[in-house]
GROMACS .gro file of C-alpha atoms in nm:
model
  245
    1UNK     CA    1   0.691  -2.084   1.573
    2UNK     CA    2   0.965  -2.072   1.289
    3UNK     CA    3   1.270  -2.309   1.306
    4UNK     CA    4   1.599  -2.183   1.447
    5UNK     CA    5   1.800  -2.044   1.160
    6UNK     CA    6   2.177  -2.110   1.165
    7UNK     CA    7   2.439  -1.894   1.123
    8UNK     CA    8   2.421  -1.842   0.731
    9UNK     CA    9   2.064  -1.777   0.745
   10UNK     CA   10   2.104  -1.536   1.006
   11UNK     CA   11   2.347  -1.340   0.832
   12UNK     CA   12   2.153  -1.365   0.483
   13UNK     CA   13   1.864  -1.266   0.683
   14UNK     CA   14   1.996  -0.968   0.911
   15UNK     CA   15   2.181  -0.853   0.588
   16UNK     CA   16   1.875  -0.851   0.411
   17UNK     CA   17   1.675  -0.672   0.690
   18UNK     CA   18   1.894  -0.339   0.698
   19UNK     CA   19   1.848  -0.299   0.343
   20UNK     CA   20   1.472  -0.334   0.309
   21UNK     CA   21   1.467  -0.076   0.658
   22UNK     CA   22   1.643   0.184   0.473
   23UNK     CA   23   1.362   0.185   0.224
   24UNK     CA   24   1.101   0.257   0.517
   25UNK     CA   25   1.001   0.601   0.681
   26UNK     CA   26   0.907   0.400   0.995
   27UNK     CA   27   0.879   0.007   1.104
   28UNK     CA   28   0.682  -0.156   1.404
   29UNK     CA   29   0.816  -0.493   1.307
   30UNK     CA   30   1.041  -0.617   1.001
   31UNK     CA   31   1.196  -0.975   0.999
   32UNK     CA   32   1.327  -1.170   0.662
   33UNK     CA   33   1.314  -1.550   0.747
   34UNK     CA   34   1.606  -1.684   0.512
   35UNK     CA   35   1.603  -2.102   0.458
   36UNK     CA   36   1.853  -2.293   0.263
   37UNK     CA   37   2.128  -2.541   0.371
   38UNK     CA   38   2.528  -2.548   0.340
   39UNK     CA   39   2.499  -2.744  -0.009
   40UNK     CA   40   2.204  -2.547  -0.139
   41UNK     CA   41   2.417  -2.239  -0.074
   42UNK     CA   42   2.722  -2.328  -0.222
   43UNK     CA   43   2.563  -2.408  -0.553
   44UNK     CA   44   2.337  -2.055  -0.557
   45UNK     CA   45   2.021  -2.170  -0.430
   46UNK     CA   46   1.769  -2.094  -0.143
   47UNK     CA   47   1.488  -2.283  -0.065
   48UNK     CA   48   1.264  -1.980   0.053
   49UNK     CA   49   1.295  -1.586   0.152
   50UNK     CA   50   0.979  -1.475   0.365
   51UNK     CA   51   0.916  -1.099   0.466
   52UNK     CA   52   0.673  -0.988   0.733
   53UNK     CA   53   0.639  -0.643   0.846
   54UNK     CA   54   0.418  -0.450   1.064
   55UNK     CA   55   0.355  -0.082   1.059
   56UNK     CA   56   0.589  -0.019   0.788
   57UNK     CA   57   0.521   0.339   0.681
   58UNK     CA   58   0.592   0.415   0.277
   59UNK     CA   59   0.544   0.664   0.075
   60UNK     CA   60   0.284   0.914   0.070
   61UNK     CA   61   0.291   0.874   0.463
   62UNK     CA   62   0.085   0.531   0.374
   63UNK     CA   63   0.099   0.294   0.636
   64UNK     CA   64   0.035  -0.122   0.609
   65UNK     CA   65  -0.073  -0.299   0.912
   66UNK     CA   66   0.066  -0.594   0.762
   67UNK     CA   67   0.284  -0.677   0.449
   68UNK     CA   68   0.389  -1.030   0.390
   69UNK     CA   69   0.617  -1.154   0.086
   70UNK     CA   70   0.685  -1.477   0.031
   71UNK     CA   71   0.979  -1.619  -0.203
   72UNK     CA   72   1.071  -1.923  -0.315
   73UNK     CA   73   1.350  -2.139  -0.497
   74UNK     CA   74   1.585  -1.842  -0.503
   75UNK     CA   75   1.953  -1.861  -0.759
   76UNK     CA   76   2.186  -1.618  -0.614
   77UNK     CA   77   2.551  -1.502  -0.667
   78UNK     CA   78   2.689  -1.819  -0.339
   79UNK     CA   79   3.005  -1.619  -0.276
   80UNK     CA   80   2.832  -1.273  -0.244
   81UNK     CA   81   2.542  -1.497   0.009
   82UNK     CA   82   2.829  -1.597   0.267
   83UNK     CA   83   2.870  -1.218   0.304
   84UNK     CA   84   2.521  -1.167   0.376
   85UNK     CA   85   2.460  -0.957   0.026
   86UNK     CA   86   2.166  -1.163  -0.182
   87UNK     CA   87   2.225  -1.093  -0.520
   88UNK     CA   88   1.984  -1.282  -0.764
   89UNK     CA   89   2.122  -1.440  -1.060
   90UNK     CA   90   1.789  -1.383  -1.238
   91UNK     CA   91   1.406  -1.230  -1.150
   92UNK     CA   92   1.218  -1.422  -0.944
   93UNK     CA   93   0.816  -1.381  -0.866
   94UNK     CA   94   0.669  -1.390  -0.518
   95UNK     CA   95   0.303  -1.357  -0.347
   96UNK     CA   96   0.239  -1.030  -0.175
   97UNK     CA   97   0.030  -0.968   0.078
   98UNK     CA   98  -0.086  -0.632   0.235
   99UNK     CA   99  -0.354  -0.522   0.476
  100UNK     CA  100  -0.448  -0.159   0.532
  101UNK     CA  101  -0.640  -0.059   0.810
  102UNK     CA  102  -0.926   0.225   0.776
  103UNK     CA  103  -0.723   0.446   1.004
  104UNK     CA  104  -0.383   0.403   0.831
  105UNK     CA  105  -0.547   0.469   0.484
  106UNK     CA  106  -0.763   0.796   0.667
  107UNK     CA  107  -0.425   0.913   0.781
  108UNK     CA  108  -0.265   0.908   0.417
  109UNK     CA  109  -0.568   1.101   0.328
  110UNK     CA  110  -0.485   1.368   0.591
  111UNK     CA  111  -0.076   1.366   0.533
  112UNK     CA  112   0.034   1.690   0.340
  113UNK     CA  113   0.085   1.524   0.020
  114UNK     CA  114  -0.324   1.443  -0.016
  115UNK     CA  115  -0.455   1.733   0.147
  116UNK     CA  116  -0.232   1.956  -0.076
  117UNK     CA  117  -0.434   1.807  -0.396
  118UNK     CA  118  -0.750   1.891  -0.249
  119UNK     CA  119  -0.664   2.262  -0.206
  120UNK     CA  120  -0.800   2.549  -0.427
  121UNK     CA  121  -1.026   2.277  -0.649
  122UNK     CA  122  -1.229   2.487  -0.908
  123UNK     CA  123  -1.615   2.342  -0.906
  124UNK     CA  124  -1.929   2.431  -1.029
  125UNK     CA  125  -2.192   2.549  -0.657
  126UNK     CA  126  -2.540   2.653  -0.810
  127UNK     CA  127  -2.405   2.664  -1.171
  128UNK     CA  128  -2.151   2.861  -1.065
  129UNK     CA  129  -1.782   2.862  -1.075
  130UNK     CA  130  -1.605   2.884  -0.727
  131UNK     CA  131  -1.335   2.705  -0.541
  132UNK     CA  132  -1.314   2.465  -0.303
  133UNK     CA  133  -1.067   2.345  -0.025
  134UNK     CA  134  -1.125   2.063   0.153
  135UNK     CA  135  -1.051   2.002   0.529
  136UNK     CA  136  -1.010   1.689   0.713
  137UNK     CA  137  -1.113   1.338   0.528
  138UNK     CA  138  -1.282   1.046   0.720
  139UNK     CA  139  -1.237   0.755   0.590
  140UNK     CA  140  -1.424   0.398   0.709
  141UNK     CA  141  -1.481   0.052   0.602
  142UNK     CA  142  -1.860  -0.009   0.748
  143UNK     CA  143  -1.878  -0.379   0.620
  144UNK     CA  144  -1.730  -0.666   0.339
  145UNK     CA  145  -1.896  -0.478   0.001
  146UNK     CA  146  -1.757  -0.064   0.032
  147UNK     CA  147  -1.574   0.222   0.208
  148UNK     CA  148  -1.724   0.508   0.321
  149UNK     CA  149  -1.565   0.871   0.228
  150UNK     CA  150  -1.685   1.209   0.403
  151UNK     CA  151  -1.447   1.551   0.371
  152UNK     CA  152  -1.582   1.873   0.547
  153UNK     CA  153  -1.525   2.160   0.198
  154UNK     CA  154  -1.455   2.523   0.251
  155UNK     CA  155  -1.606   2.757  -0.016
  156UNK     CA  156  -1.314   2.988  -0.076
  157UNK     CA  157  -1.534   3.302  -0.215
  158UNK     CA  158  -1.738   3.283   0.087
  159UNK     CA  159  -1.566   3.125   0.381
  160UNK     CA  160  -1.922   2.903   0.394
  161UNK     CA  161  -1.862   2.493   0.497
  162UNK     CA  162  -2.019   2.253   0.319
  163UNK     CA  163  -1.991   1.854   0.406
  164UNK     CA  164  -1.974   1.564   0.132
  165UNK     CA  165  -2.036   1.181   0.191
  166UNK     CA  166  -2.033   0.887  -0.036
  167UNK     CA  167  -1.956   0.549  -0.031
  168UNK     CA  168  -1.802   0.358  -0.326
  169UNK     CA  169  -1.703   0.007  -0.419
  170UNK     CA  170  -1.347  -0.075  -0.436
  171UNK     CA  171  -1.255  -0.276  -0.778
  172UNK     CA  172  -0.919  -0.376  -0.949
  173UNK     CA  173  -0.855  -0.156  -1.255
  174UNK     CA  174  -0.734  -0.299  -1.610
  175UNK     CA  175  -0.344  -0.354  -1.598
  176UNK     CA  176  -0.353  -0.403  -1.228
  177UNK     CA  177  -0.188  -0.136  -1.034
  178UNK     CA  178  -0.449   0.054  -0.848
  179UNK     CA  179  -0.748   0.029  -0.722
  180UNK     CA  180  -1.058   0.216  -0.812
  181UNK     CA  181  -1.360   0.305  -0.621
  182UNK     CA  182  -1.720   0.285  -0.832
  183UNK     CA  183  -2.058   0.276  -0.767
  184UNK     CA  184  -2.071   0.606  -0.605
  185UNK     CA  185  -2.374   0.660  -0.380
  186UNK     CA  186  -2.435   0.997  -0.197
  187UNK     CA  187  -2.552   1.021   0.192
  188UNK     CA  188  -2.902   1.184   0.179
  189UNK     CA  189  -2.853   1.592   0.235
  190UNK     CA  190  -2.462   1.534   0.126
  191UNK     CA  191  -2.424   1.504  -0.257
  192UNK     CA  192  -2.121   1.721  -0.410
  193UNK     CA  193  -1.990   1.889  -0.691
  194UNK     CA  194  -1.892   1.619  -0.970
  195UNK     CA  195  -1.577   1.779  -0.953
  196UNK     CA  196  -1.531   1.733  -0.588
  197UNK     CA  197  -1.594   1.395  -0.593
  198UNK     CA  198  -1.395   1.298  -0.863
  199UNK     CA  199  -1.079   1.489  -0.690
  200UNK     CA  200  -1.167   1.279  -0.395
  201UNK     CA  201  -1.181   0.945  -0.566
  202UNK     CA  202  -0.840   1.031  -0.786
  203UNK     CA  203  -0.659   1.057  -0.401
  204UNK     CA  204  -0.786   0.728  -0.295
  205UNK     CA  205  -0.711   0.599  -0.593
  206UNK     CA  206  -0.363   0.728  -0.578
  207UNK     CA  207  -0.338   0.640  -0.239
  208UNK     CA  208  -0.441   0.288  -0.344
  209UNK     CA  209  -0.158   0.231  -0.612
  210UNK     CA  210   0.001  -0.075  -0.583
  211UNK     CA  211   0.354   0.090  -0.691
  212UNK     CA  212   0.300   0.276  -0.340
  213UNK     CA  213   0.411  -0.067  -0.179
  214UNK     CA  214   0.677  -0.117  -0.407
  215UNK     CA  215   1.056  -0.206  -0.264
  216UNK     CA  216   1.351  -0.161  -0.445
  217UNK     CA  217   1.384  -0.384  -0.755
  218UNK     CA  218   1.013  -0.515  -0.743
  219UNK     CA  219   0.704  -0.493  -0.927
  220UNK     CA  220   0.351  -0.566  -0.820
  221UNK     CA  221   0.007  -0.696  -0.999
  222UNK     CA  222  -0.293  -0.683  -0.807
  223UNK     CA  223  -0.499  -0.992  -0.813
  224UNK     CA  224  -0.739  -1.025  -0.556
  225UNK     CA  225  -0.862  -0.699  -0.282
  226UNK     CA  226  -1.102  -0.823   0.015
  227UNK     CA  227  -1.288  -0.588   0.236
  228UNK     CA  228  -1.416  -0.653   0.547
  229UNK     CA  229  -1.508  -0.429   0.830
  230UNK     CA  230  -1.247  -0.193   0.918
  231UNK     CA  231  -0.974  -0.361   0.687
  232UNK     CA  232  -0.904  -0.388   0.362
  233UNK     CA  233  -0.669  -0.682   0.247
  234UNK     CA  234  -0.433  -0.669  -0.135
  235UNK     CA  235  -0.294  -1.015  -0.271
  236UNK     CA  236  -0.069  -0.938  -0.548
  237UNK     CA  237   0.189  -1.098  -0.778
  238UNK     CA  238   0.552  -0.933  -0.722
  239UNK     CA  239   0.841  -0.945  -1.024
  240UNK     CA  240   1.145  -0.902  -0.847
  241UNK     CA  241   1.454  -0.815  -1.007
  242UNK     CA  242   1.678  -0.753  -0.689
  243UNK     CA  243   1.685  -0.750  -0.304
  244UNK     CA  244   1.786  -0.405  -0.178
  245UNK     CA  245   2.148  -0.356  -0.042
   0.00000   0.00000   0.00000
C-alpha cells in the first residue's frame, strides 16, 4: 500500500491527473503518485512521479490493460508546483510499461479505423486480379513464442467468403517504435493472397506502434516485448519533455 501523500503531493498529483485524463478517450483507473518533501519542493525537485492506469483507451480505439510510468529525480519550475502545474525545467527519461490483452488488441483490429484499411484490397485469386474486403479479425495469443491472426475475406467480384489464418512472431523493429510480426506460418487449408497478408500484418503493425501510447510531450523506445498466453507485455524507454496541463 503507498504512503499517505500530504497536501502538496496531493495537489501536484490531482493536478497532474486531469491533464493526462484529457488525453484519454476512456479510463478504468488513472492515479499519479507524486513524492517529494517541503525542502525538495522549494528548491525544484521531486523525488519520484509514478503513473498507473487501467483501461485507458488511446488512439486508434487501442486499449492497455495496464500502463505504468515511472519517474524519477524530477527539476521543476517550485512556484508553478505549489499550484499544482508541473512544469519541468529540463527532459527527463522514465521506464514505461504497457500490457495489452488479446481482446483489447482484437478490438483495435475491429474499430473503424482498421477495418477501413482492409476494405476494397486489390489481390491476385488464381492469378487473377480481384478485390478483397475483409470482415471481422480474431486475434489470440495461444502461448509465450506468437499470436495467432484469422480474418473471414469477402471476394468483391463474386460475393464468395474465403477465411485466412496465420500465426507470426512478434519482434522489435530497427529504431524502436513498432513492433513487427515475422515468421509467418499458414493454418493448413487457410493460406492467402501475399497481398492479404501483408495488409494484415501492416494493421498490427500499426496497431503495435509505440507512438500509439504516446502522452503529450513524451517519446517512447521499445526495449523489451514478452508474450505469454493471452497477453502481451511492452517495456520501453520514455523522453519526456513535459507533463500535460
Amino acid at each position: 500500500m503507498k504512503e499517505k501523500q500530504d497536501l502538496g503531493e496531493q495537489a501536484i498529483s490531482t493536478a497532474a491527473e486531469v491533464g493526462l485524463k484529457s488525453q484519454l478517450d476512456e479510463a478504468d483507473n488513472l492515479e499519479v503518485d507524486v513524492r517529494t518533501d517541503l525542502g525538495k519542493l522549494v528548491q525544484g525537485e521531486l523525488e519520484s512521479v509514478e503513473i498507473e492506469g487501467n483501461g485507458l483507451v488511446m488512439e486508434k480505439d487501442l486499449r492497455t490493460e495496464e500502463l505504468d510510468v515511472d519517474l524519477d529525480s524530477i527539476a521543476i519550475d517550485p512556484l508553478k508546483a505549489t499550484f499544482g502545474d508541473i512544469e519541468l525545467k529540463h527532459p527527463t527519461d522514465a521506464q514505461v510499461h504497457v500490457v495489452l490483452t488479446e481482446k483489447d488488441i482484437e478490438r483495435a483490429f475491429n474499430s473503424q479505423y482498421i477495418k477501413h484499411k482492409l476494405q476494397n484490397l486489390p489481390i491476385k485469386v488464381d492469378g487473377k486480379k480481384t478485390t478483397v474486403n475483409a470482415k471481422k479479425v480474431n486475434f489470440t495469443i495461444p502461448d509465450n513464442q506468437k499470436i495467432a491472426l484469422s480474418a473471414e475475406t469477402e471476394i468483391v467480384e463474386t460475393g464468395e467468403t474465403k477465411q485466412v489464418a496465420f500465426t507470426a512472431v512478434p519482434k522489435t523493429t530497427e529504431g524502436g517504435n513498432r513492433v513487427s510480426l515475422e515468421n509467418v506460418e499458414y493454418s493448413q487449408g487457410k493460406k492467402a493472397s501475399p497481398e492479404l497478408t501483408k495488409a494484415l500484418l501492416n494493421s498490427a503493425s500499426e496497431l503495435l506502434d509505440l507512438r500509439n501510447f504516446e502522452l503529450e510531450g513524451m517519446k517512447l523506445r521499445l526495449q523489451k516485448l514478452y508474450l505469454q498466453k493471452e497477453k502481451l507485455t511492452l517495456e520501453a524507454e520514455a523522453h519526456v519533455e513535459e507533463f500535460p496541463d
